[in-house]
Amino acid sequence: MARTGRPPPFARITPPVLLALLIALLMLGHGAANAANPTNNALAIQKIADGDYVHFGLVAMPTPDNAGDTANIGIIIGRDAVAIIDTGGSVVVGQRLVGAVRDITDKPIRYVINTHEHPDHIFGSAAMPPGVTFVGHHNMPDELAKRGAFYLRSYREQLGDAAIAAVKIIPPTLLVDTDTTLDLGDRPLRLTAWSPAAHTNCDLTVLDETTSVLFAGDLVFLQHVPVIDESLTGWLKVLPRLAMLPAKVVVPGHGRLVAPWPQALDDERRYFTVLAQDTRREIAAGTPLARAVNEIGSSERGRWQLFDDYNVRNATTAFSELEWQ
């Protein structure tokens, strides 16, 4: 091959340009690694007390863009082990959760505590490490058996086929009938299974007795309008007993803040009271369900996020429950 006297292409690259290219290649490789291993992109967590951490999910509907990261998740670290409270709405969220735990401790994850059976709280469970014990309300296995297939179909529409293909519905094997205590090593956790049915038929709360932090699951909503899946009257009956738990602050199932206890229940109690009063009024007036649901609870619209996404559903549940009372 004849020489042309022109330098080869790479010979014309100046040192600054070469440095920029190397940095770009490194960043490209870093991005590819994160895409292949989502745990490198650990969930953001906040320390709320000594050994207690929370990841605040978005106050939003689940979408492919947020990977179903819409529920709050708890992490409690004891002397010997770790407990996780709920695992999030997709396996990607669960992977990122394990990454967040590993960023703060190398202690083993001993328990995964399910606060109830809804997919935004349990669809990350397949990402949990081998050997963990799944803990839940004694009704939860039956609820998962009845509703699991529906949840998979519903979330497939919201998150897409790929996200749901990775999901495994894992029922708890350590069941809580009323109250039980788990110990992480000088870290007793008081677990309470609630009845009658309220948000769901398998609501469970976790009280860290060392710090008096209550992880309430979806028995407590802040900012996000409460969602009634089972019983308005049941939830109203549970609230006074729930308020008696000796907590100082509460982590709600939804809502991006920790709040004083039991004052955190005030907004929720008001909403349910309005819902019940409005429903009874519409029933007494003979208003058809289709018209009544647009009026029931409407005075609460400005007080809650996602109100228009869930209030008609709540009003329908309340109407169906109270019309026979």
PDB file of C-alpha atoms in Angstrom:
ATOM      1  CA  MET A   1       0.000   0.000   0.000  1.00  0.00           C
ATOM      2  CA  ALA A   2       1.432   3.397  -1.037  1.00  0.00           C
ATOM      3  CA  ARG A   3       2.081   6.046   1.605  1.00  0.00           C
ATOM      4  CA  THR A   4       0.122   9.246   1.090  1.00  0.00           C
ATOM      5  CA  GLY A   5       1.980  11.361   3.655  1.00  0.00           C
ATOM      6  CA  ARG A   6      -1.336  11.838   5.531  1.00  0.00           C
ATOM      7  CA  PRO A   7      -1.329  10.728   9.209  1.00  0.00           C
ATOM      8  CA  PRO A   8      -3.624   7.829  10.147  1.00  0.00           C
ATOM      9  CA  PRO A   9      -6.992   8.874  11.629  1.00  0.00           C
ATOM     10  CA  PHE A  10      -6.131   8.191  15.284  1.00  0.00           C
ATOM     11  CA  ALA A  11      -2.866  10.137  14.944  1.00  0.00           C
ATOM     12  CA  ARG A  12      -4.918  13.278  14.318  1.00  0.00           C
ATOM     13  CA  ILE A  13      -6.820  12.960  17.650  1.00  0.00           C
ATOM     14  CA  THR A  14      -5.462  15.513  20.099  1.00  0.00           C
ATOM     15  CA  PRO A  15      -4.984  14.578  23.789  1.00  0.00           C
ATOM     16  CA  PRO A  16      -8.028  16.617  24.988  1.00  0.00           C
ATOM     17  CA  VAL A  17     -10.269  14.943  22.406  1.00  0.00           C
ATOM     18  CA  LEU A  18      -8.890  11.515  23.319  1.00  0.00           C
ATOM     19  CA  LEU A  19      -9.605  12.182  27.003  1.00  0.00           C
ATOM     20  CA  ALA A  20     -13.182  13.187  26.191  1.00  0.00           C
ATOM     21  CA  LEU A  21     -13.674  10.012  24.161  1.00  0.00           C
ATOM     22  CA  LEU A  22     -12.361   7.849  26.991  1.00  0.00           C
ATOM     23  CA  ILE A  23     -14.717   9.511  29.507  1.00  0.00           C
ATOM     24  CA  ALA A  24     -17.655   9.010  27.132  1.00  0.00           C
ATOM     25  CA  LEU A  25     -16.799   5.324  26.750  1.00  0.00           C
ATOM     26  CA  LEU A  26     -16.547   4.882  30.506  1.00  0.00           C
ATOM     27  CA  MET A  27     -19.920   6.567  31.045  1.00  0.00           C
ATOM     28  CA  LEU A  28     -21.441   4.378  28.344  1.00  0.00           C
ATOM     29  CA  GLY A  29     -20.145   1.280  30.053  1.00  0.00           C
ATOM     30  CA  HIS A  30     -21.421   2.487  33.429  1.00  0.00           C
ATOM     31  CA  GLY A  31     -24.891   3.076  31.983  1.00  0.00           C
ATOM     32  CA  ALA A  32     -24.944  -0.359  30.374  1.00  0.00           C
ATOM     33  CA  ALA A  33     -23.985  -1.981  33.672  1.00  0.00           C
ATOM     34  CA  ASN A  34     -26.812  -0.183  35.465  1.00  0.00           C
ATOM     35  CA  ALA A  35     -29.287  -1.260  32.815  1.00  0.00           C
ATOM     36  CA  ALA A  36     -28.166  -4.878  33.122  1.00  0.00           C
ATOM     37  CA  ASN A  37     -28.117  -4.806  36.929  1.00  0.00           C
ATOM     38  CA  PRO A  38     -30.797  -2.536  38.391  1.00  0.00           C
ATOM     39  CA  THR A  39     -29.469  -3.040  41.925  1.00  0.00           C
ATOM     40  CA  ASN A  40     -26.641  -0.638  41.005  1.00  0.00           C
ATOM     41  CA  ASN A  41     -29.398   1.990  41.002  1.00  0.00           C
ATOM     42  CA  ALA A  42     -30.439   1.489  44.609  1.00  0.00           C
ATOM     43  CA  LEU A  43     -33.711   2.912  45.881  1.00  0.00           C
ATOM     44  CA  ALA A  44     -33.474   6.226  47.672  1.00  0.00           C
ATOM     45  CA  ILE A  45     -34.022   5.681  51.390  1.00  0.00           C
ATOM     46  CA  GLN A  46     -34.265   8.003  54.378  1.00  0.00           C
ATOM     47  CA  LYS A  47     -33.204   7.270  57.930  1.00  0.00           C
ATOM     48  CA  ILE A  48     -36.120   8.130  60.228  1.00  0.00           C
ATOM     49  CA  ALA A  49     -34.803   6.682  63.499  1.00  0.00           C
ATOM     50  CA  ASP A  50     -31.848   4.634  64.695  1.00  0.00           C
ATOM     51  CA  GLY A  51     -32.021   1.474  62.563  1.00  0.00           C
ATOM     52  CA  ASP A  52     -35.268   2.485  60.797  1.00  0.00           C
ATOM     53  CA  TYR A  53     -35.333   3.504  57.152  1.00  0.00           C
ATOM     54  CA  VAL A  54     -38.059   4.207  54.621  1.00  0.00           C
ATOM     55  CA  HIS A  55     -38.295   4.437  50.865  1.00  0.00           C
ATOM     56  CA  PHE A  56     -41.115   6.763  49.875  1.00  0.00           C
ATOM     57  CA  GLY A  57     -42.948   5.580  46.778  1.00  0.00           C
ATOM     58  CA  LEU A  58     -44.432   8.057  44.343  1.00  0.00           C
ATOM     59  CA  VAL A  59     -47.940   9.367  44.893  1.00  0.00           C
ATOM     60  CA  ALA A  60     -48.927   8.266  41.416  1.00  0.00           C
ATOM     61  CA  MET A  61     -50.627   5.568  39.414  1.00  0.00           C
ATOM     62  CA  PRO A  62     -48.328   2.667  38.412  1.00  0.00           C
ATOM     63  CA  THR A  63     -46.816   3.064  34.942  1.00  0.00           C
ATOM     64  CA  PRO A  64     -43.963   1.505  32.959  1.00  0.00           C
ATOM     65  CA  ASP A  65     -41.921   4.661  33.589  1.00  0.00           C
ATOM     66  CA  ASN A  66     -42.148   4.382  37.396  1.00  0.00           C
ATOM     67  CA  ALA A  67     -42.027   0.537  37.418  1.00  0.00           C
ATOM     68  CA  GLY A  68     -44.854   0.455  39.961  1.00  0.00           C
ATOM     69  CA  ASP A  69     -42.784   2.301  42.580  1.00  0.00           C
ATOM     70  CA  THR A  70     -45.837   3.796  44.297  1.00  0.00           C
ATOM     71  CA  ALA A  71     -45.850   2.274  47.798  1.00  0.00           C
ATOM     72  CA  ASN A  72     -43.725   3.037  50.842  1.00  0.00           C
ATOM     73  CA  ILE A  73     -41.211   0.402  51.945  1.00  0.00           C
ATOM     74  CA  GLY A  74     -39.599  -0.057  55.362  1.00  0.00           C
ATOM     75  CA  ILE A  75     -36.199  -1.374  56.424  1.00  0.00           C
ATOM     76  CA  ILE A  76     -35.403  -2.215  60.059  1.00  0.00           C
ATOM     77  CA  ILE A  77     -31.893  -3.236  61.128  1.00  0.00           C
ATOM     78  CA  GLY A  78     -31.271  -5.122  64.355  1.00  0.00           C
ATOM     79  CA  ARG A  79     -28.091  -6.404  65.949  1.00  0.00           C
ATOM     80  CA  ASP A  80     -28.197  -9.651  63.991  1.00  0.00           C
ATOM     81  CA  ALA A  81     -30.477  -9.243  60.989  1.00  0.00           C
ATOM     82  CA  VAL A  82     -32.715  -7.084  58.816  1.00  0.00           C
ATOM     83  CA  ALA A  83     -36.462  -6.997  58.217  1.00  0.00           C
ATOM     84  CA  ILE A  84     -37.990  -5.535  55.070  1.00  0.00           C
ATOM     85  CA  ILE A  85     -41.556  -4.279  55.170  1.00  0.00           C
ATOM     86  CA  ASP A  86     -43.137  -4.740  51.713  1.00  0.00           C
ATOM     87  CA  THR A  87     -41.130  -5.110  48.509  1.00  0.00           C
ATOM     88  CA  GLY A  88     -42.663  -2.678  46.007  1.00  0.00           C
ATOM     89  CA  GLY A  89     -44.644  -2.965  42.816  1.00  0.00           C
ATOM     90  CA  SER A  90     -42.223  -4.786  40.487  1.00  0.00           C
ATOM     91  CA  VAL A  91     -39.165  -7.025  40.529  1.00  0.00           C
ATOM     92  CA  VAL A  92     -37.033  -4.071  39.424  1.00  0.00           C
ATOM     93  CA  VAL A  93     -38.146  -2.155  42.517  1.00  0.00           C
ATOM     94  CA  GLY A  94     -37.361  -5.228  44.632  1.00  0.00           C
ATOM     95  CA  GLN A  95     -33.879  -5.479  43.141  1.00  0.00           C
ATOM     96  CA  ARG A  96     -33.237  -1.810  43.833  1.00  0.00           C
ATOM     97  CA  LEU A  97     -34.532  -2.334  47.373  1.00  0.00           C
ATOM     98  CA  VAL A  98     -32.008  -5.103  48.035  1.00  0.00           C
ATOM     99  CA  GLY A  99     -29.349  -2.762  46.654  1.00  0.00           C
ATOM    100  CA  ALA A 100     -30.403  -0.073  49.126  1.00  0.00           C
ATOM    101  CA  VAL A 101     -30.165  -2.526  52.026  1.00  0.00           C
ATOM    102  CA  ARG A 102     -26.707  -3.622  50.944  1.00  0.00           C
ATOM    103  CA  ASP A 103     -25.604   0.027  50.798  1.00  0.00           C
ATOM    104  CA  ILE A 104     -26.245   0.414  54.550  1.00  0.00           C
ATOM    105  CA  THR A 105     -25.564  -3.029  56.046  1.00  0.00           C
ATOM    106  CA  ASP A 106     -24.162  -6.473  55.284  1.00  0.00           C
ATOM    107  CA  LYS A 107     -26.423  -8.166  57.848  1.00  0.00           C
ATOM    108  CA  PRO A 108     -28.683 -10.870  56.419  1.00  0.00           C
ATOM    109  CA  ILE A 109     -32.256 -10.091  55.422  1.00  0.00           C
ATOM    110  CA  ARG A 110     -34.151 -12.474  57.706  1.00  0.00           C
ATOM    111  CA  TYR A 111     -37.799 -11.417  57.264  1.00  0.00           C
ATOM    112  CA  VAL A 112     -39.917  -9.906  54.526  1.00  0.00           C
ATOM    113  CA  ILE A 113     -43.099  -8.672  56.197  1.00  0.00           C
ATOM    114  CA  ASN A 114     -46.141  -8.207  53.951  1.00  0.00           C
ATOM    115  CA  THR A 115     -48.555  -5.551  55.230  1.00  0.00           C
ATOM    116  CA  HIS A 116     -51.279  -6.866  52.858  1.00  0.00           C
ATOM    117  CA  GLU A 117     -51.710  -8.527  49.467  1.00  0.00           C
ATOM    118  CA  HIS A 118     -51.863  -5.628  47.004  1.00  0.00           C
ATOM    119  CA  PRO A 119     -49.434  -5.807  44.071  1.00  0.00           C
ATOM    120  CA  ASP A 120     -47.832  -2.412  44.670  1.00  0.00           C
ATOM    121  CA  HIS A 121     -46.583  -3.821  47.987  1.00  0.00           C
ATOM    122  CA  ILE A 122     -45.582  -7.404  47.070  1.00  0.00           C
ATOM    123  CA  PHE A 123     -44.599  -7.649  43.388  1.00  0.00           C
ATOM    124  CA  GLY A 124     -40.927  -7.078  44.247  1.00  0.00           C
ATOM    125  CA  SER A 125     -40.757 -10.241  46.344  1.00  0.00           C
ATOM    126  CA  ALA A 126     -39.094 -12.375  43.664  1.00  0.00           C
ATOM    127  CA  ALA A 127     -35.978 -10.214  44.065  1.00  0.00           C
ATOM    128  CA  MET A 128     -35.513 -11.097  47.722  1.00  0.00           C
ATOM    129  CA  PRO A 129     -32.452 -13.216  48.580  1.00  0.00           C
ATOM    130  CA  PRO A 130     -32.749 -16.958  49.223  1.00  0.00           C
ATOM    131  CA  GLY A 131     -33.576 -18.049  52.742  1.00  0.00           C
ATOM    132  CA  VAL A 132     -35.761 -15.123  53.808  1.00  0.00           C
ATOM    133  CA  THR A 133     -38.974 -15.859  55.683  1.00  0.00           C
ATOM    134  CA  PHE A 134     -42.110 -14.194  54.317  1.00  0.00           C
ATOM    135  CA  VAL A 135     -44.469 -13.029  57.049  1.00  0.00           C
ATOM    136  CA  GLY A 136     -48.106 -11.954  56.759  1.00  0.00           C
ATOM    137  CA  HIS A 137     -51.639 -11.876  58.112  1.00  0.00           C
ATOM    138  CA  HIS A 138     -53.206 -15.318  58.516  1.00  0.00           C
ATOM    139  CA  ASN A 139     -55.769 -14.459  55.806  1.00  0.00           C
ATOM    140  CA  MET A 140     -53.143 -13.451  53.250  1.00  0.00           C
ATOM    141  CA  PRO A 141     -52.514 -16.846  51.593  1.00  0.00           C
ATOM    142  CA  ASP A 142     -56.237 -17.224  50.864  1.00  0.00           C
ATOM    143  CA  GLU A 143     -56.479 -13.649  49.570  1.00  0.00           C
ATOM    144  CA  LEU A 144     -53.540 -14.236  47.227  1.00  0.00           C
ATOM    145  CA  ALA A 145     -55.069 -17.487  45.994  1.00  0.00           C
ATOM    146  CA  LYS A 146     -58.330 -15.689  45.217  1.00  0.00           C
ATOM    147  CA  ARG A 147     -56.889 -12.521  43.709  1.00  0.00           C
ATOM    148  CA  GLY A 148     -53.388 -13.284  42.476  1.00  0.00           C
ATOM    149  CA  ALA A 149     -54.340 -14.025  38.868  1.00  0.00           C
ATOM    150  CA  PHE A 150     -56.405 -10.834  38.694  1.00  0.00           C
ATOM    151  CA  TYR A 151     -53.519  -8.765  40.067  1.00  0.00           C
ATOM    152  CA  LEU A 152     -51.165 -10.167  37.443  1.00  0.00           C
ATOM    153  CA  ARG A 153     -53.616  -9.322  34.640  1.00  0.00           C
ATOM    154  CA  SER A 154     -54.276  -5.856  36.018  1.00  0.00           C
ATOM    155  CA  TYR A 155     -50.629  -4.944  36.450  1.00  0.00           C
ATOM    156  CA  ARG A 156     -49.735  -6.401  33.060  1.00  0.00           C
ATOM    157  CA  GLU A 157     -51.960  -3.723  31.542  1.00  0.00           C
ATOM    158  CA  GLN A 158     -50.286  -1.025  33.643  1.00  0.00           C
ATOM    159  CA  LEU A 159     -46.616  -2.079  33.620  1.00  0.00           C
ATOM    160  CA  GLY A 160     -46.299  -4.266  30.522  1.00  0.00           C
ATOM    161  CA  ASP A 161     -45.550  -7.908  29.762  1.00  0.00           C
ATOM    162  CA  ALA A 162     -41.832  -7.831  30.556  1.00  0.00           C
ATOM    163  CA  ALA A 163     -42.307  -6.451  34.066  1.00  0.00           C
ATOM    164  CA  ILE A 164     -44.971  -8.994  34.968  1.00  0.00           C
ATOM    165  CA  ALA A 165     -43.097 -11.958  33.463  1.00  0.00           C
ATOM    166  CA  ALA A 166     -40.555 -11.613  36.279  1.00  0.00           C
ATOM    167  CA  VAL A 167     -43.136 -11.454  39.092  1.00  0.00           C
ATOM    168  CA  LYS A 168     -43.710 -14.386  41.437  1.00  0.00           C
ATOM    169  CA  ILE A 169     -46.555 -14.301  43.916  1.00  0.00           C
ATOM    170  CA  ILE A 170     -45.039 -15.604  47.139  1.00  0.00           C
ATOM    171  CA  PRO A 171     -47.464 -16.256  50.014  1.00  0.00           C
ATOM    172  CA  PRO A 172     -46.213 -15.819  53.563  1.00  0.00           C
ATOM    173  CA  THR A 173     -45.298 -18.949  55.492  1.00  0.00           C
ATOM    174  CA  LEU A 174     -45.039 -17.315  58.927  1.00  0.00           C
ATOM    175  CA  LEU A 175     -48.637 -16.289  59.660  1.00  0.00           C
ATOM    176  CA  VAL A 176     -49.821 -13.802  62.286  1.00  0.00           C
ATOM    177  CA  ASP A 177     -53.190 -14.535  63.924  1.00  0.00           C
ATOM    178  CA  THR A 178     -53.457 -11.567  66.296  1.00  0.00           C
ATOM    179  CA  ASP A 179     -50.132 -10.328  67.695  1.00  0.00           C
ATOM    180  CA  THR A 180     -46.669 -11.753  67.493  1.00  0.00           C
ATOM    181  CA  THR A 181     -43.121 -10.535  68.119  1.00  0.00           C
ATOM    182  CA  LEU A 182     -40.122 -10.992  65.860  1.00  0.00           C
ATOM    183  CA  ASP A 183     -36.638 -10.210  67.147  1.00  0.00           C
ATOM    184  CA  LEU A 184     -33.800  -9.008  64.918  1.00  0.00           C
ATOM    185  CA  GLY A 185     -31.354  -9.072  67.851  1.00  0.00           C
ATOM    186  CA  ASP A 186     -32.163  -6.543  70.590  1.00  0.00           C
ATOM    187  CA  ARG A 187     -34.810  -5.269  68.182  1.00  0.00           C
ATOM    188  CA  PRO A 188     -38.313  -6.606  68.964  1.00  0.00           C
ATOM    189  CA  LEU A 189     -40.943  -5.951  66.315  1.00  0.00           C
ATOM    190  CA  ARG A 190     -44.610  -6.156  67.306  1.00  0.00           C
ATOM    191  CA  LEU A 191     -46.741  -7.440  64.439  1.00  0.00           C
ATOM    192  CA  THR A 192     -50.523  -7.011  64.634  1.00  0.00           C
ATOM    193  CA  ALA A 193     -53.052  -8.693  62.340  1.00  0.00           C
ATOM    194  CA  TRP A 194     -56.179  -6.532  62.155  1.00  0.00           C
ATOM    195  CA  SER A 195     -59.831  -7.457  61.985  1.00  0.00           C
ATOM    196  CA  PRO A 196     -62.513  -6.879  60.889  1.00  0.00           C
ATOM    197  CA  ALA A 197     -61.652  -6.362  57.233  1.00  0.00           C
ATOM    198  CA  ALA A 198     -60.705  -2.733  56.568  1.00  0.00           C
ATOM    199  CA  HIS A 199     -58.429  -1.628  53.733  1.00  0.00           C
ATOM    200  CA  THR A 200     -58.171  -5.336  52.894  1.00  0.00           C
ATOM    201  CA  ASN A 201     -58.995  -8.584  54.642  1.00  0.00           C
ATOM    202  CA  CYS A 202     -55.359  -9.114  55.625  1.00  0.00           C
ATOM    203  CA  ASP A 203     -53.996  -5.840  57.033  1.00  0.00           C
ATOM    204  CA  LEU A 204     -50.841  -6.128  59.165  1.00  0.00           C
ATOM    205  CA  THR A 205     -48.869  -3.438  61.005  1.00  0.00           C
ATOM    206  CA  VAL A 206     -45.302  -3.456  62.343  1.00  0.00           C
ATOM    207  CA  LEU A 207     -44.257  -1.503  65.438  1.00  0.00           C
ATOM    208  CA  ASP A 208     -40.549  -1.161  66.155  1.00  0.00           C
ATOM    209  CA  GLU A 209     -40.718  -1.269  69.952  1.00  0.00           C
ATOM    210  CA  THR A 210     -37.196   0.120  70.278  1.00  0.00           C
ATOM    211  CA  THR A 211     -37.896   3.384  68.435  1.00  0.00           C
ATOM    212  CA  SER A 212     -41.731   3.516  68.583  1.00  0.00           C
ATOM    213  CA  VAL A 213     -41.899   3.842  64.800  1.00  0.00           C
ATOM    214  CA  LEU A 214     -45.068   2.304  63.354  1.00  0.00           C
ATOM    215  CA  PHE A 215     -45.052   0.921  59.813  1.00  0.00           C
ATOM    216  CA  ALA A 216     -48.796   0.940  59.178  1.00  0.00           C
ATOM    217  CA  GLY A 217     -49.081  -0.323  55.624  1.00  0.00           C
ATOM    218  CA  ASP A 218     -52.255   0.849  53.937  1.00  0.00           C
ATOM    219  CA  LEU A 219     -54.224   1.214  57.132  1.00  0.00           C
ATOM    220  CA  VAL A 220     -52.780   4.736  57.023  1.00  0.00           C
ATOM    221  CA  PHE A 221     -52.813   6.980  53.960  1.00  0.00           C
ATOM    222  CA  LEU A 222     -51.388  10.502  53.928  1.00  0.00           C
ATOM    223  CA  GLN A 223     -51.608  12.855  50.904  1.00  0.00           C
ATOM    224  CA  HIS A 224     -52.808   9.962  48.699  1.00  0.00           C
ATOM    225  CA  VAL A 225     -56.579   9.488  49.034  1.00  0.00           C
ATOM    226  CA  PRO A 226     -57.343   6.293  51.006  1.00  0.00           C
ATOM    227  CA  VAL A 227     -58.440   3.293  48.936  1.00  0.00           C
ATOM    228  CA  ILE A 228     -61.168   1.031  50.330  1.00  0.00           C
ATOM    229  CA  ASP A 229     -60.786  -2.477  49.009  1.00  0.00           C
ATOM    230  CA  GLU A 230     -62.917  -4.222  51.637  1.00  0.00           C
ATOM    231  CA  SER A 231     -65.024  -2.299  54.141  1.00  0.00           C
ATOM    232  CA  LEU A 232     -65.642   1.326  55.098  1.00  0.00           C
ATOM    233  CA  THR A 233     -67.387   0.397  58.348  1.00  0.00           C
ATOM    234  CA  GLY A 234     -64.686  -2.148  59.167  1.00  0.00           C
ATOM    235  CA  TRP A 235     -61.970   0.482  58.691  1.00  0.00           C
ATOM    236  CA  LEU A 236     -63.841   2.925  60.937  1.00  0.00           C
ATOM    237  CA  LYS A 237     -64.024   0.210  63.610  1.00  0.00           C
ATOM    238  CA  VAL A 238     -60.292  -0.511  63.371  1.00  0.00           C
ATOM    239  CA  LEU A 239     -59.175   3.133  63.678  1.00  0.00           C
ATOM    240  CA  PRO A 240     -59.777   3.603  67.448  1.00  0.00           C
ATOM    241  CA  ARG A 241     -57.844   0.416  68.278  1.00  0.00           C
ATOM    242  CA  LEU A 242     -55.112   1.306  65.809  1.00  0.00           C
ATOM    243  CA  ALA A 243     -54.726   4.705  67.488  1.00  0.00           C
ATOM    244  CA  MET A 244     -53.960   2.958  70.799  1.00  0.00           C
ATOM    245  CA  LEU A 245     -50.690   1.467  69.541  1.00  0.00           C
ATOM    246  CA  PRO A 246     -47.823   3.018  71.565  1.00  0.00           C
ATOM    247  CA  ALA A 247     -46.110   4.645  68.580  1.00  0.00           C
ATOM    248  CA  LYS A 248     -44.555   8.095  68.311  1.00  0.00           C
ATOM    249  CA  VAL A 249     -44.536   8.415  64.526  1.00  0.00           C
ATOM    250  CA  VAL A 250     -46.021   6.478  61.631  1.00  0.00           C
ATOM    251  CA  VAL A 251     -44.835   5.516  58.172  1.00  0.00           C
ATOM    252  CA  PRO A 252     -47.984   5.367  56.006  1.00  0.00           C
ATOM    253  CA  GLY A 253     -48.467   2.903  53.191  1.00  0.00           C
ATOM    254  CA  HIS A 254     -48.763   5.854  50.810  1.00  0.00           C
ATOM    255  CA  GLY A 255     -47.731   9.477  51.226  1.00  0.00           C
ATOM    256  CA  ARG A 256     -44.246  10.912  51.160  1.00  0.00           C
ATOM    257  CA  LEU A 257     -43.834  11.831  54.838  1.00  0.00           C
ATOM    258  CA  VAL A 258     -43.580  10.461  58.357  1.00  0.00           C
ATOM    259  CA  ALA A 259     -46.212  11.885  60.724  1.00  0.00           C
ATOM    260  CA  PRO A 260     -46.853  12.157  64.478  1.00  0.00           C
ATOM    261  CA  TRP A 261     -48.979   9.424  66.027  1.00  0.00           C
ATOM    262  CA  PRO A 262     -51.951   9.145  66.435  1.00  0.00           C
ATOM    263  CA  GLN A 263     -52.652  12.584  64.896  1.00  0.00           C
ATOM    264  CA  ALA A 264     -51.771  11.077  61.516  1.00  0.00           C
ATOM    265  CA  LEU A 265     -55.177   9.376  61.519  1.00  0.00           C
ATOM    266  CA  ASP A 266     -57.155  12.642  61.629  1.00  0.00           C
ATOM    267  CA  ASP A 267     -57.438  13.270  57.864  1.00  0.00           C
ATOM    268  CA  GLU A 268     -58.269   9.668  57.096  1.00  0.00           C
ATOM    269  CA  ARG A 269     -60.920   9.529  59.826  1.00  0.00           C
ATOM    270  CA  ARG A 270     -62.536  12.736  58.502  1.00  0.00           C
ATOM    271  CA  TYR A 271     -62.608  11.400  54.946  1.00  0.00           C
ATOM    272  CA  PHE A 272     -64.263   8.141  55.994  1.00  0.00           C
ATOM    273  CA  THR A 273     -66.798   9.990  58.146  1.00  0.00           C
ATOM    274  CA  VAL A 274     -67.733  12.263  55.223  1.00  0.00           C
ATOM    275  CA  LEU A 275     -67.941   9.260  52.926  1.00  0.00           C
ATOM    276  CA  ALA A 276     -70.296   7.428  55.300  1.00  0.00           C
ATOM    277  CA  GLN A 277     -72.494  10.485  55.908  1.00  0.00           C
ATOM    278  CA  ASP A 278     -72.779  11.324  52.206  1.00  0.00           C
ATOM    279  CA  THR A 279     -73.520   7.724  51.300  1.00  0.00           C
ATOM    280  CA  ARG A 280     -76.289   7.367  53.860  1.00  0.00           C
ATOM    281  CA  ARG A 281     -77.821  10.654  52.696  1.00  0.00           C
ATOM    282  CA  GLU A 282     -77.854   9.575  49.049  1.00  0.00           C
ATOM    283  CA  ILE A 283     -79.309   6.170  49.947  1.00  0.00           C
ATOM    284  CA  ALA A 284     -82.044   7.796  52.039  1.00  0.00           C
ATOM    285  CA  ALA A 285     -82.861  10.140  49.155  1.00  0.00           C
ATOM    286  CA  GLY A 286     -83.220   7.201  46.766  1.00  0.00           C
ATOM    287  CA  THR A 287     -80.421   8.456  44.512  1.00  0.00           C
ATOM    288  CA  PRO A 288     -79.328   5.806  41.979  1.00  0.00           C
ATOM    289  CA  LEU A 289     -75.800   4.479  42.445  1.00  0.00           C
ATOM    290  CA  ALA A 290     -74.605   5.844  39.081  1.00  0.00           C
ATOM    291  CA  ARG A 291     -75.492   9.394  40.157  1.00  0.00           C
ATOM    292  CA  ALA A 292     -74.673   9.064  43.838  1.00  0.00           C
ATOM    293  CA  VAL A 293     -71.024   8.096  43.381  1.00  0.00           C
ATOM    294  CA  ASN A 294     -70.234  11.448  41.776  1.00  0.00           C
ATOM    295  CA  GLU A 295     -71.566  13.287  44.837  1.00  0.00           C
ATOM    296  CA  ILE A 296     -70.339  11.077  47.678  1.00  0.00           C
ATOM    297  CA  GLY A 297     -67.183  12.512  49.230  1.00  0.00           C
ATOM    298  CA  SER A 298     -66.952  15.351  46.699  1.00  0.00           C
ATOM    299  CA  SER A 299     -66.259  17.947  49.427  1.00  0.00           C
ATOM    300  CA  GLU A 300     -62.926  16.168  50.056  1.00  0.00           C
ATOM    301  CA  ARG A 301     -61.626  16.586  46.505  1.00  0.00           C
ATOM    302  CA  GLY A 302     -59.186  19.413  47.251  1.00  0.00           C
ATOM    303  CA  ARG A 303     -57.672  17.652  50.256  1.00  0.00           C
ATOM    304  CA  TRP A 304     -56.204  14.563  48.561  1.00  0.00           C
ATOM    305  CA  GLN A 305     -53.982  13.612  45.661  1.00  0.00           C
ATOM    306  CA  LEU A 306     -55.343  11.042  43.144  1.00  0.00           C
ATOM    307  CA  PHE A 307     -58.865  11.837  44.366  1.00  0.00           C
ATOM    308  CA  ASP A 308     -60.448  11.483  40.926  1.00  0.00           C
ATOM    309  CA  ASP A 309     -58.655   8.172  40.361  1.00  0.00           C
ATOM    310  CA  TYR A 310     -60.067   6.479  43.456  1.00  0.00           C
ATOM    311  CA  ASN A 311     -62.988   8.302  45.077  1.00  0.00           C
ATOM    312  CA  VAL A 312     -65.689   6.946  42.760  1.00  0.00           C
ATOM    313  CA  ARG A 313     -64.422   3.446  43.548  1.00  0.00           C
ATOM    314  CA  ASN A 314     -64.580   4.222  47.284  1.00  0.00           C
ATOM    315  CA  ALA A 315     -68.068   5.686  46.917  1.00  0.00           C
ATOM    316  CA  THR A 316     -69.218   2.583  45.052  1.00  0.00           C
ATOM    317  CA  THR A 317     -67.848   0.323  47.791  1.00  0.00           C
ATOM    318  CA  ALA A 318     -69.464   2.456  50.502  1.00  0.00           C
ATOM    319  CA  PHE A 319     -72.835   2.539  48.703  1.00  0.00           C
ATOM    320  CA  SER A 320     -72.869  -1.215  48.133  1.00  0.00           C
ATOM    321  CA  GLU A 321     -71.998  -1.818  51.787  1.00  0.00           C
ATOM    322  CA  LEU A 322     -74.341   0.675  53.434  1.00  0.00           C
ATOM    323  CA  GLU A 323     -77.476   0.296  51.310  1.00  0.00           C
ATOM    324  CA  TRP A 324     -78.303  -2.943  53.152  1.00  0.00           C
ATOM    325  CA  GLN A 325     -77.718  -1.572  56.655  1.00  0.00           C
TER     326      GLN A 325
END
